[in-house]
Coordinates of C-alpha atoms and ligand atoms in Angstrom, one line a residue:
Chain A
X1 CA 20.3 24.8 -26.7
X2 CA 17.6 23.0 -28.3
X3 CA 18.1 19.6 -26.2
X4 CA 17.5 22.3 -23.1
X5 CA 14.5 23.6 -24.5
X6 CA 13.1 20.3 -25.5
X7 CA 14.2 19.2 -21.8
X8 CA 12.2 22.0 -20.3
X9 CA 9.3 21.3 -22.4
X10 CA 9.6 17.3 -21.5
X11 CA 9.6 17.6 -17.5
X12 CA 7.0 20.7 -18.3
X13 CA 4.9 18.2 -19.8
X14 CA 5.5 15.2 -17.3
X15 CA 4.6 17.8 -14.3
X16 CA 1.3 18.9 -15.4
X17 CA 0.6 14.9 -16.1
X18 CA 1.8 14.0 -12.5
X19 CA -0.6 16.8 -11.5
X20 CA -3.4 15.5 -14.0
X21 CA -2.9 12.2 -12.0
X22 CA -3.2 13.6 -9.1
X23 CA -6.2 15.4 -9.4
X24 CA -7.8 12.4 -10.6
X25 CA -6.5 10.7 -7.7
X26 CA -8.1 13.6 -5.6
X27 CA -11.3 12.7 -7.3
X28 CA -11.3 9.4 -6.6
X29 CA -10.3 10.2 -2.6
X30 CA -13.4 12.8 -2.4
X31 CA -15.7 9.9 -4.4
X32 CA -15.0 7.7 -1.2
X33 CA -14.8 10.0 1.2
X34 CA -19.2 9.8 2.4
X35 CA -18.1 6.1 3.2
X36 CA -15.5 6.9 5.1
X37 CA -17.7 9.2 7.7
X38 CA -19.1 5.1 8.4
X39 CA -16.0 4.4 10.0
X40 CA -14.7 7.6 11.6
X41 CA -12.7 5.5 14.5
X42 CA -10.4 4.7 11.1
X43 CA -9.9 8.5 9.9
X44 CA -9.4 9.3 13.8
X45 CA -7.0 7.4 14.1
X46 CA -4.8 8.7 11.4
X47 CA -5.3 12.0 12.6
X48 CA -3.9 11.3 16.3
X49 CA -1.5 9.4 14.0
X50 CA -0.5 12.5 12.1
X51 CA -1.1 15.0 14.7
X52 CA 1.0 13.0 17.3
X53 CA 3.9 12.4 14.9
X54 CA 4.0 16.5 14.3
X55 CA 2.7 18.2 17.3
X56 CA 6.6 18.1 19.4
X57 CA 8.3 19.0 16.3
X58 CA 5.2 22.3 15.5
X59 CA 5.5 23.2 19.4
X60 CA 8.9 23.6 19.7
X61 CA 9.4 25.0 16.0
X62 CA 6.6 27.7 16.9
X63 CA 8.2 28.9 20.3
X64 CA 11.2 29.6 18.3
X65 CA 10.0 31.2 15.9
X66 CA 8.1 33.2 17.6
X67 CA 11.1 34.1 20.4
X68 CA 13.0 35.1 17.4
X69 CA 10.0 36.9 15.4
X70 CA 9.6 39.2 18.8
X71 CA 13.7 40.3 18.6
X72 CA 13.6 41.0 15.1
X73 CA 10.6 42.8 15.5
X74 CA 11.7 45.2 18.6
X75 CA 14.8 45.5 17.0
X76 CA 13.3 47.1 14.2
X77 CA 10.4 48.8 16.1
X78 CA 12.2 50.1 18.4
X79 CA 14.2 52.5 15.9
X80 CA 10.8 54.3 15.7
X81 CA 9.8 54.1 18.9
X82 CA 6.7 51.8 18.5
X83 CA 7.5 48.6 20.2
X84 CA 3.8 48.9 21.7
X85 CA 2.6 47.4 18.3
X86 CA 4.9 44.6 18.5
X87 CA 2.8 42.2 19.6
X88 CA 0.0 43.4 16.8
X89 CA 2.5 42.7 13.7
X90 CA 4.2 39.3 15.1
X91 CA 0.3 38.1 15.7
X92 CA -0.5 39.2 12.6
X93 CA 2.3 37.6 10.9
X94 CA 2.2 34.6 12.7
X95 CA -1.5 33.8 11.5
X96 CA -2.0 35.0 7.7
X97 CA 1.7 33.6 6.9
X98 CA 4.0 32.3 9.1
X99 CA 1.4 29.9 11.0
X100 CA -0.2 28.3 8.1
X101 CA 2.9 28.3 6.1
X102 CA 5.8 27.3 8.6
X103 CA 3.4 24.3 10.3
X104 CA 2.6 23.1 6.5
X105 CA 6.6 22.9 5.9
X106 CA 7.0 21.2 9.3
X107 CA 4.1 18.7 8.3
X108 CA 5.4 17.6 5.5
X109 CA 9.2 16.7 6.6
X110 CA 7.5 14.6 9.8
X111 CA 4.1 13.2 8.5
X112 CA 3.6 13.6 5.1
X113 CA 7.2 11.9 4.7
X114 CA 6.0 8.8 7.2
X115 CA 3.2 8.6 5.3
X116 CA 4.1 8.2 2.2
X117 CA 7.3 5.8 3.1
X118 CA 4.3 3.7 5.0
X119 CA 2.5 3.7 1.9
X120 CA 5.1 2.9 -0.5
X121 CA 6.3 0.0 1.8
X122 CA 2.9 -1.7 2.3
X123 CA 3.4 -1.2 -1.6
X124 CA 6.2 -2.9 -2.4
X125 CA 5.5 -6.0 0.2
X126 CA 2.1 -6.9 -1.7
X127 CA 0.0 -5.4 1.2
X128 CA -2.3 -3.2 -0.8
X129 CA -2.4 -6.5 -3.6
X130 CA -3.3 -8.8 -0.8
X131 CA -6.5 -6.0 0.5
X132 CA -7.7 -5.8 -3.2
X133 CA -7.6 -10.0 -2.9
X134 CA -9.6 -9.7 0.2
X135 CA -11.9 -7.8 -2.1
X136 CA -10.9 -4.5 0.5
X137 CA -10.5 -1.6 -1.7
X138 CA -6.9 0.0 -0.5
X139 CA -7.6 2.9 -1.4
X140 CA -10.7 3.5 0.7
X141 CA -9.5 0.7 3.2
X142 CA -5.8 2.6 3.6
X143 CA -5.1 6.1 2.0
X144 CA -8.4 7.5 2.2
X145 CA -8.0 7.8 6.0
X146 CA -5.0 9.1 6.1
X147 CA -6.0 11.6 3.8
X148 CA -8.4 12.7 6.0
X149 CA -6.8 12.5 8.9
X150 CA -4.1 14.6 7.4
X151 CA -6.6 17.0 6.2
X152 CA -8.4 17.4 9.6
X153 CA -4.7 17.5 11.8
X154 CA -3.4 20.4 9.5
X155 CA -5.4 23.1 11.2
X156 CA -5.3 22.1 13.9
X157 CA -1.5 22.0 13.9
X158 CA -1.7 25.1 12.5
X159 CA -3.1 26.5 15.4
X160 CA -1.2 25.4 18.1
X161 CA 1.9 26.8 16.1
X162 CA 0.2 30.2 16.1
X163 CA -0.4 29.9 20.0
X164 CA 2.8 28.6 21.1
X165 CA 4.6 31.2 18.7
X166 CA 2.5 34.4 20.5
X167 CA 3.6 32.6 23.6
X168 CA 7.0 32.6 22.4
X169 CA 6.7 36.2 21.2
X170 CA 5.3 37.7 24.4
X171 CA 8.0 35.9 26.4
X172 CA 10.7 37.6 24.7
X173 CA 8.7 41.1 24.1
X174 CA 7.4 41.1 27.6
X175 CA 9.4 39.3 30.0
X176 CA 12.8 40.1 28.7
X177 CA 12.9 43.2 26.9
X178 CA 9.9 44.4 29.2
X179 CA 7.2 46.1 26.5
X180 CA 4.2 46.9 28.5
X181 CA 2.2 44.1 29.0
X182 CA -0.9 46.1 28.3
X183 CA -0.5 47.5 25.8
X184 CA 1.4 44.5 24.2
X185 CA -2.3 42.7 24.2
X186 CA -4.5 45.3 23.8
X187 CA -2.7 46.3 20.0
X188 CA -2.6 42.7 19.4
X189 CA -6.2 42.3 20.2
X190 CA -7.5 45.5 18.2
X191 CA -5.6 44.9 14.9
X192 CA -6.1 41.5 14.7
X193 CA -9.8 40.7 13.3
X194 CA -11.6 37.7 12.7
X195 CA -11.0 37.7 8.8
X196 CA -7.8 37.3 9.7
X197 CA -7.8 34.4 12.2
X198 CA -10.2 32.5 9.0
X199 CA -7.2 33.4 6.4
X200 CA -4.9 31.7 8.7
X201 CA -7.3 28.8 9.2
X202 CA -8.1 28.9 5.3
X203 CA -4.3 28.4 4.5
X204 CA -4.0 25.5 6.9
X205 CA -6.7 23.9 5.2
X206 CA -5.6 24.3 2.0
X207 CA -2.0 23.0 2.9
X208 CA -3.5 20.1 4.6
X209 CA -5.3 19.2 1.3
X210 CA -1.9 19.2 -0.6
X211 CA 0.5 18.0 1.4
X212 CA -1.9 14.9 2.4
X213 CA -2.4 14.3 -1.4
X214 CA 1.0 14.6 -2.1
X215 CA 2.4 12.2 0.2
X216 CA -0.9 9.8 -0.2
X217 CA -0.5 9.9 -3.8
X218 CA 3.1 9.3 -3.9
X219 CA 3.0 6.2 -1.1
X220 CA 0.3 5.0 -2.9
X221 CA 1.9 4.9 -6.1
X222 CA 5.6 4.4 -5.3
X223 CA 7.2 1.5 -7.6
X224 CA 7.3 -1.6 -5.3
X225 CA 11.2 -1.5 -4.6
X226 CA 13.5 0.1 -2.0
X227 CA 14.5 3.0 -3.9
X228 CA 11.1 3.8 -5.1
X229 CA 10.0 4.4 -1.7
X230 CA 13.0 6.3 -1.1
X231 CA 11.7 8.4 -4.0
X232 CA 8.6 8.7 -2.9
X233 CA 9.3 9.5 0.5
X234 CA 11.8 12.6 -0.9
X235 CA 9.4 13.8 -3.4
X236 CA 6.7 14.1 -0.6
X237 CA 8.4 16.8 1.0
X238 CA 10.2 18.6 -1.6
X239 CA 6.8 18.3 -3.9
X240 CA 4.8 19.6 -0.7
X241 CA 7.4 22.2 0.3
X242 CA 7.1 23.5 -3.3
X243 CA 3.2 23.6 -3.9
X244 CA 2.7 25.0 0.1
X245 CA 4.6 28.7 -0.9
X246 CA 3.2 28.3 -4.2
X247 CA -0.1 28.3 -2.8
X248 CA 1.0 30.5 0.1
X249 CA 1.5 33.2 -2.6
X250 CA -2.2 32.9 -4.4
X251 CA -4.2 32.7 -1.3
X252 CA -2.3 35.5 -0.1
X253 CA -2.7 37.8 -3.2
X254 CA -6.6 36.4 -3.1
X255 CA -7.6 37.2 0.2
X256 CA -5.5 40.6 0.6
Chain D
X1 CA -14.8 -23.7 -12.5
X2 CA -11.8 -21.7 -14.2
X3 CA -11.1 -21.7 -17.7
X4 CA -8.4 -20.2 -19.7
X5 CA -8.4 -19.8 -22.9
X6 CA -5.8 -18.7 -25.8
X7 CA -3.9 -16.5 -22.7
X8 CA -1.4 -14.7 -24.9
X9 CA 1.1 -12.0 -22.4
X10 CA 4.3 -10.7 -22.7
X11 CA 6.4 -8.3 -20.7
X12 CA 9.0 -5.6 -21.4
X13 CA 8.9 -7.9 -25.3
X14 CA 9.3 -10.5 -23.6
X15 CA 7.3 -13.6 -24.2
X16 CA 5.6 -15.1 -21.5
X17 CA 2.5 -16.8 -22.6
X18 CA 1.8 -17.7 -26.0
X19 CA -1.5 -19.6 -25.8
X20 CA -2.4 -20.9 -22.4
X21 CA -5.0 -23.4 -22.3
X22 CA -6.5 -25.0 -19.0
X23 CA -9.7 -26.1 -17.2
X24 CA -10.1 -25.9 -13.7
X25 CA -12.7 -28.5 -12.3
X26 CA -15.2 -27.2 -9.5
X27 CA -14.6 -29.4 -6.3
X28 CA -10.6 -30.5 -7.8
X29 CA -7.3 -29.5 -6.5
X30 CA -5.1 -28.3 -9.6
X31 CA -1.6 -27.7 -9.4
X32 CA 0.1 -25.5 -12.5
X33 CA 4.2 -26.8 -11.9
X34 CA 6.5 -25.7 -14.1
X35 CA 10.7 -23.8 -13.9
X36 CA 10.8 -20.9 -11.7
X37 CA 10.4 -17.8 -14.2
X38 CA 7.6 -19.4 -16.5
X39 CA 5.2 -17.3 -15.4
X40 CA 2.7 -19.1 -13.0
X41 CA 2.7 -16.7 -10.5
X42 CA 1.4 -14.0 -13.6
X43 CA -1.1 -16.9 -14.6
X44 CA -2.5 -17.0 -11.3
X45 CA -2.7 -12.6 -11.3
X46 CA -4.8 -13.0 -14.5
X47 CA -7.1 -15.6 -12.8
X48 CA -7.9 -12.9 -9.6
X49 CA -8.0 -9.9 -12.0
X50 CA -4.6 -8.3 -10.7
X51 CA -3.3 -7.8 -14.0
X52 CA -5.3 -8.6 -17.9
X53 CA -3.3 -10.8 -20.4
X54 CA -2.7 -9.1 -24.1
X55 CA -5.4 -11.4 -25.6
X56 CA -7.4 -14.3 -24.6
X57 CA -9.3 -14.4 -21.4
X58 CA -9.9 -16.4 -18.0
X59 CA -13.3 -17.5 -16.6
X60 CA -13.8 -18.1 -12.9
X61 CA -17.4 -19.4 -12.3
X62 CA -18.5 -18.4 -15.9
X63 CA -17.3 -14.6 -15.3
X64 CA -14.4 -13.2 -17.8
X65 CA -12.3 -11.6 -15.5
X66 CA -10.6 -9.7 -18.0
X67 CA -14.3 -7.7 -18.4
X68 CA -15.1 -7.0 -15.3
X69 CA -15.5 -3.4 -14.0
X70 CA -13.8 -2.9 -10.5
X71 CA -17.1 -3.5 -7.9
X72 CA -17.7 -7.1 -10.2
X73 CA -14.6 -7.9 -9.3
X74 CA -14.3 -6.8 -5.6
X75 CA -17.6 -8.7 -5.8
X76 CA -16.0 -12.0 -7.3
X77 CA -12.9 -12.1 -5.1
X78 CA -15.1 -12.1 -2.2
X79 CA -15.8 -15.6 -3.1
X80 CA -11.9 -16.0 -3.6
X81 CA -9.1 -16.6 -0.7
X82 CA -5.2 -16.4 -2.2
X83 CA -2.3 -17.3 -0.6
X84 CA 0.8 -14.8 -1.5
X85 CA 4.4 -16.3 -2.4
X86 CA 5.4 -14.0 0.3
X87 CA 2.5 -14.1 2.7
X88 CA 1.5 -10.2 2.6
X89 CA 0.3 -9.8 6.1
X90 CA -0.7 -6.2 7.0
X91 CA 2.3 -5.0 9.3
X92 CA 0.2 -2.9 11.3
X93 CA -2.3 -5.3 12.5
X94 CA -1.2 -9.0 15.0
X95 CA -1.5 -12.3 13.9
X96 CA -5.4 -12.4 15.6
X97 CA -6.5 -9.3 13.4
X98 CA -5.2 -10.2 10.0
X99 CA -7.1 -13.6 10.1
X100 CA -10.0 -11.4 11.4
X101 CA -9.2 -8.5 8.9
X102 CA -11.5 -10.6 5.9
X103 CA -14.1 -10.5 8.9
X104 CA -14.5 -7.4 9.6
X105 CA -14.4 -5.7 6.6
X106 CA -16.8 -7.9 4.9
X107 CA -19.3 -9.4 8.0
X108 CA -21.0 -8.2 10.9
X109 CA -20.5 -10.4 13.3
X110 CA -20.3 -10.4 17.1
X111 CA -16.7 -10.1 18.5
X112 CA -17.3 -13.5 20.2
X113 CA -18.2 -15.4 16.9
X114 CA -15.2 -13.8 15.2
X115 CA -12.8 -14.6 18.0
X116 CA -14.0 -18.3 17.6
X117 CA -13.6 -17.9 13.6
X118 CA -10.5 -17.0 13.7
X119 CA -9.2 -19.1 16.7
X120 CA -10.3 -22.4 14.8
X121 CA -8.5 -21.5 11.9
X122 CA -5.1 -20.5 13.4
X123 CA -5.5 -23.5 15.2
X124 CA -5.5 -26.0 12.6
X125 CA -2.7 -24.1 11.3
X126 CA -1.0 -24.6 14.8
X127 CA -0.7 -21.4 15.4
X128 CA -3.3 -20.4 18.2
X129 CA -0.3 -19.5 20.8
X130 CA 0.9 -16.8 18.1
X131 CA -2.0 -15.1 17.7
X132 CA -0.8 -11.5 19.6
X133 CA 2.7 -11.8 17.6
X134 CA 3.0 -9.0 14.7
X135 CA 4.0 -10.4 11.4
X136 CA 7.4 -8.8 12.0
X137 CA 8.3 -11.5 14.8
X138 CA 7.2 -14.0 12.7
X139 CA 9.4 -16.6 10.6
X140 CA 9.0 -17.0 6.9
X141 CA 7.1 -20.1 7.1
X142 CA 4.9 -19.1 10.0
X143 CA 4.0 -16.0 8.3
X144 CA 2.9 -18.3 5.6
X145 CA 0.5 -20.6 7.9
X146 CA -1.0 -17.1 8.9
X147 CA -1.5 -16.0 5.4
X148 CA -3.0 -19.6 4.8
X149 CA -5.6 -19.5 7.8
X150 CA -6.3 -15.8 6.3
X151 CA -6.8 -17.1 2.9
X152 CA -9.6 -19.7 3.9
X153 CA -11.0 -17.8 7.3
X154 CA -14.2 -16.8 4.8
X155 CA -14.7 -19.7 3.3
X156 CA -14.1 -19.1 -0.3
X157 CA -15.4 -21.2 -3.3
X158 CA -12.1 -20.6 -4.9
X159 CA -9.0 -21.2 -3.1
X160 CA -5.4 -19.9 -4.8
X161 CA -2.5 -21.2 -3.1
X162 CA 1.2 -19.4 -4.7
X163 CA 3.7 -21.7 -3.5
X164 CA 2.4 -22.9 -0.2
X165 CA 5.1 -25.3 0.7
X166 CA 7.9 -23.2 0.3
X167 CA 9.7 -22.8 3.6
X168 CA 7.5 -25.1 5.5
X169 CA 10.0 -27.6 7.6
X170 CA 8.4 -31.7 6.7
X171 CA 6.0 -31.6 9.8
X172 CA 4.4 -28.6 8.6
X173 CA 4.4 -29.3 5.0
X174 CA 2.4 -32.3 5.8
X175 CA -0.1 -30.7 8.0
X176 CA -0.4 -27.7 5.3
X177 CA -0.8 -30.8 2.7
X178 CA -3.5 -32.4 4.4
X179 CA -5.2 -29.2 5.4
X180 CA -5.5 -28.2 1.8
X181 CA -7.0 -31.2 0.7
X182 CA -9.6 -31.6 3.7
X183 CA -11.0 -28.6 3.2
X184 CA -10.9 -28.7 -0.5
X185 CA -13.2 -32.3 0.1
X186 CA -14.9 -30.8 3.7
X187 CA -16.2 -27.6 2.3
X188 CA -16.2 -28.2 -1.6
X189 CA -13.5 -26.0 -2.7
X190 CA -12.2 -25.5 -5.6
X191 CA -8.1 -25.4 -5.0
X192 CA -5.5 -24.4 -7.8
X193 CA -1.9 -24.8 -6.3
X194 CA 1.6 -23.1 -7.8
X195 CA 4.1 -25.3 -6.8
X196 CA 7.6 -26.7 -7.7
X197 CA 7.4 -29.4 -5.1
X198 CA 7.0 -32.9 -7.0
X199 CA 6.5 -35.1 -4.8
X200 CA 4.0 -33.1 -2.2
X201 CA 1.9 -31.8 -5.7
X202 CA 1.7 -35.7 -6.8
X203 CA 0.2 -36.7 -3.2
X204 CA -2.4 -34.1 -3.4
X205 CA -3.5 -33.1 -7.0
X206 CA -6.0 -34.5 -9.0
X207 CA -5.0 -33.0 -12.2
X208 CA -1.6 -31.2 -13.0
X209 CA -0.7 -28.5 -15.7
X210 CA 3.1 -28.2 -16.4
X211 CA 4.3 -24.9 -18.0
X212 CA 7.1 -24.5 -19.8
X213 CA 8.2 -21.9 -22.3
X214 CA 5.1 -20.1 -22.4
X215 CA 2.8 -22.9 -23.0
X216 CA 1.0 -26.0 -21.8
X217 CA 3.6 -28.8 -22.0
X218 CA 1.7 -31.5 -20.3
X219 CA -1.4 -32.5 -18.6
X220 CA -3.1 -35.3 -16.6
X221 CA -3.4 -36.9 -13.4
X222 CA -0.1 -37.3 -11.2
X223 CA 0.1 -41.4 -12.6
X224 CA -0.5 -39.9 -16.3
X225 CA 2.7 -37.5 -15.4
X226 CA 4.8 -39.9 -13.6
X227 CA 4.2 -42.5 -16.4
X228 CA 4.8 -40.1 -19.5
X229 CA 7.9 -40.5 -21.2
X230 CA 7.9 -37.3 -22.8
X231 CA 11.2 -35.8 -22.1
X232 CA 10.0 -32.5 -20.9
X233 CA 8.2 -34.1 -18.5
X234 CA 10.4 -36.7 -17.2
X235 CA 13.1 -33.9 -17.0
X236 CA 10.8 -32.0 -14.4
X237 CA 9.3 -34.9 -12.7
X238 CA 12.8 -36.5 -11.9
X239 CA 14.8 -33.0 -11.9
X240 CA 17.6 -33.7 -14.2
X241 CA 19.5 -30.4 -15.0
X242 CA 19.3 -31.0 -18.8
X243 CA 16.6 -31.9 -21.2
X244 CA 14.4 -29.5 -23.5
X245 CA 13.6 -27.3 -20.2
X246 CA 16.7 -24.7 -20.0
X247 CA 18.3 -24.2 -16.3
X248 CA 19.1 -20.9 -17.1
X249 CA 17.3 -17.3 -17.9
X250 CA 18.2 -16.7 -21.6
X251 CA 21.8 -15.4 -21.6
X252 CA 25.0 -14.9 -23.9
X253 CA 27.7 -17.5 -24.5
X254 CA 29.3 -18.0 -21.0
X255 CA 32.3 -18.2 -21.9
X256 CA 32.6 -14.9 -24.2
X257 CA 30.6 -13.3 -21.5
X258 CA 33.3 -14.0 -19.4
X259 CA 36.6 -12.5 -21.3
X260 CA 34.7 -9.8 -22.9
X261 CA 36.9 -6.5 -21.4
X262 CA 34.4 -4.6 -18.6
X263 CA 32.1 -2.5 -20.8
Ligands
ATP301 N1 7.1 -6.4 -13.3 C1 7.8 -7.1 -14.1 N2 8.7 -6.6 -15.0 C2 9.4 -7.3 -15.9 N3 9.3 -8.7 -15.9 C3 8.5 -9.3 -15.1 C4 7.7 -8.6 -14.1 N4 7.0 -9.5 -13.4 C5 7.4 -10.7 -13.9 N5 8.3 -10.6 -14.9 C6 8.9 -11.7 -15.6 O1 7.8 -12.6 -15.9 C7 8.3 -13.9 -15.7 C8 7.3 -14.7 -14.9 O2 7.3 -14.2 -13.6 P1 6.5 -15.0 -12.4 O3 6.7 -14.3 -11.2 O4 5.1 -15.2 -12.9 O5 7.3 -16.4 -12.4 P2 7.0 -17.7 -11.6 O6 6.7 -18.8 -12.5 O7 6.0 -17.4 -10.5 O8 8.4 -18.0 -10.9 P3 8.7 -18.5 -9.4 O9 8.4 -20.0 -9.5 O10 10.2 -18.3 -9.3 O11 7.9 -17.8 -8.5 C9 9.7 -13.8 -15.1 O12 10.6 -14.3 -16.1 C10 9.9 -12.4 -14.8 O13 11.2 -12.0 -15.3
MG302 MG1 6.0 -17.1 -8.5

């Protein structure tokens, strides 16, 4: 009972270092960062890099979602006979939640994992060691653009999920289980509001910061061997999985 | 030009300096030889900053390294080049850019003046026609003449070399030979060479360090060495299994190892 306790405590303790770390590591990535907008074709790069690696997997993953969103919501609607709003609460719940949320999830399985794996390797073969010889500092050089380039990709992403998804939900709402079409966009376009569109865009930003930390940090700092970047490639996504409905649920219970 | 002094460092409890002393001439070539697993690629991280010994310090061009803050020593390794053991070439850039990489982060200058920088130097590595490979079709010991032309396309004061013969077939040993002494004498370099290589170290270094067991054992010119009848270093210069320097990495008796029962 007590070795559980004391376990607790101990990977309690080792968690709010690894985040100490990383918030210093943060610090030293936003430090950089005005030297960085020198060389944007580097940060471009990484986000056509990161945008490209996601934007298949986000597309498809969003049409889904939002195919089955649309039968789960006339299912439901239609028991009360309001199918009209349909459209309203899928948009709705596409952009404050499932948007942001879903495309940060996605992210971090195909980029944030590449990225860190990239990382750790250029790591463990003496890459970053033979930039500092140079007298290249890797961290500007190497993870502060992509860092960035995550950071700027994220909402991005996050919006062409949300698109693709209403397309998705007003192909199964409209074409196939024939709502109005009318009045489908009209409720969509009255109960949606701007505040909500920047909550979704909010959340997308947020996530981009973490999971582009997360998986910079840990490729960064992944011990130089095969395994280590095995671990740092698997605590990228569970790490970013973990922190993205964490801080799903405070910027939710913030901005209701 | 580099000057160590009292370099005390040990790893995990192990011991792997206890009192390094050594003096670098500006202009030489200096080889540190000595059994794999002594430590001279450490000695040469301490001399470029990559790691700080647990006393004494190292002086490169009347600098302690060991005191420097992070932009002093970006600064001094500017005037550096180093050759890694395994060539560390960035995997995401050809042949061309990673000579160029040095270039470009650090210079100005005109794509046309860079191409011709970095052409000259692959050349006299004889490497020109590989210049769009990527590392990854690369053999060891090209990848190493890459990493060499990297190492000197700026035109360091200090040149660091970690093994540069290893892998080399004997034509390109002797080219790499001659190329590190010519522009150690052409450009007034300073060189410092890790090496196990006898034979190529003796044809190319004015003054030789051997390390063994965490220390100095000898020092002089490659005649002193080859004429020195101290055992240590006759055992290294003529590479006779047995002698003061131990083949093998500390270990238990062989033989009990062997019929001790699976733990
Ligand atoms: N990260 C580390 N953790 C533990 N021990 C280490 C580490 N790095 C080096 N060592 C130990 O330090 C000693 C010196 O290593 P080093 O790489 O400097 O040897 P070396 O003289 O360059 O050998 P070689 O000629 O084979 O390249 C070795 O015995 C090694 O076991
Ligand atoms: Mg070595």
């Amino acid at each position: 009972m007590n070795g559980m306790i004391g376990d607790i405590v101990g990977s309690a303790r080792d968690s709010l270092a690894t985040f100490g770390r990383m918030m210093m590591f943060l610090g030293r990535l936003l430090a950089a960062t005005p030297a960085a907008v020198l060389r944007p074709r580097l940060v471009v790069h990484q986000i056509y890099n990161a945008g490209a690696l996601s934007l298949l997997i986000i597309m498809t993953c969003g049409l889904f979602v939002g195919m089955v969103l649309a039968l789960l919501g006339y299912d439901l609607l239609s028991r009360v006979a309001s199918e009209d709003i349909l459209g309203a609460g899928a948009a709705l719940a596409l952009t404050k939640q499932l948007g942001p949320v879903l495309t940060a999830l996605l992210f971090a399985g195909r980029a944030g994992s590449a990225l860190a794996s990239e990382l750790g390797l250029m790591r463990a073969t003496d890459q970053l060691a033979a930039m500092e010889m140079m007298a290249v500092d890797p961290l500007r050089r190497v993870a502060l653009p992509r860092f960035l380039g995550g950071v700027l990709a994220m909402p991005l992403l996050t919006a062409i999920f949300i698109a693709i998804a209403i397309f998705g939900v007003q192909l199964v709402g409209v074409q196939q289980v024939k709502i109005d079409p009318g009045s489908f966009w009209s409720q969509m376009r009255s109960a949606v509001e701007l505040a909500d569109i920047y909550e979704g865009l909010i959340k997308g930003t947020v996530f981009g910061i973490a999971c582009s930390l997360i998986a910079v940090y840990e490729g960064y700092n992944a011990a130089p061997t095969a395994e280590g970047i095995g671990r740092a490639t698997t605590r990228t996504v569970v790490v970013s999985s973990v922190a993205t409905l964490i801080l799903n649920f405070i910027l939710t219970a913030f901005m209701l | 030009m580099v000057v160590v002094r009292g370099l005390h460092f040990s790893i995990n409890g192990r011991v792997i300096f206890s009192g390094i002393d050594l003096n670098v001439r500006r202009g030489s070539v200096t080889a540190i030889m000595g059994p794999s697993g002594t430590g001279k690629t450490t000695l040469l991280r301490m001399m470029t900053g990559q790691q700080r010994p647990d006393s004494g310090n190292v002086e490169v061009d009347g600098q302690d390294v060991g005191a420097l803050g992070r932009t002093q020593l970006l600064d001094l390794r500017r005037r550096m080049g180093m050759l890694f053991q395994n060539g560390a070439l960035l995997t995401d850039f050809d042949v061309f850019e990673n000579v160029a990489f040095p270039l470009r982060e650090h210079t100005r200058l005109p794509e046309r003046l860079i191409r011709h920088i970095v052409l000259t130097k692959l050349q006299t590595v004889g490497l020109r026609g590989a210049a769009q490979l990527m590392p990854a079709e690369l053999s060891g010991g090209m990848a190493r003449r890459v990493a060499l032309a990297r190492a000197m396309v700026m035109d360091p004061r200090l040149l660091v070399y970690d093994e540069p013969f290893a892998g080399l077939d004997p034509i390109s040993m002797g080219v790499v030979l001659r190329l590190i002494r010519q522009t150690n004498d052409a450009l007034g370099i300073t060189s410092i060479i890790v090496s196990h290589d006898v034979q190529e170290i003796c044809s190319v270094a004015d003054t030789i360090y051997l390390l063994s067991d965490g220390s100095i054992a000898a020092a002089g010119t490659p005649q002193d060495l080859n004429g020195s009848d101290a055992q240590i270093v006759r055992q290294f210069m003529q590479g006779l299994p047995d002698g003061p320097v131990p083949f093998h990495y500390p270990a238990p008796d062989y033989h009990g190892q062997l019929l001790e029962r699976a733990p």
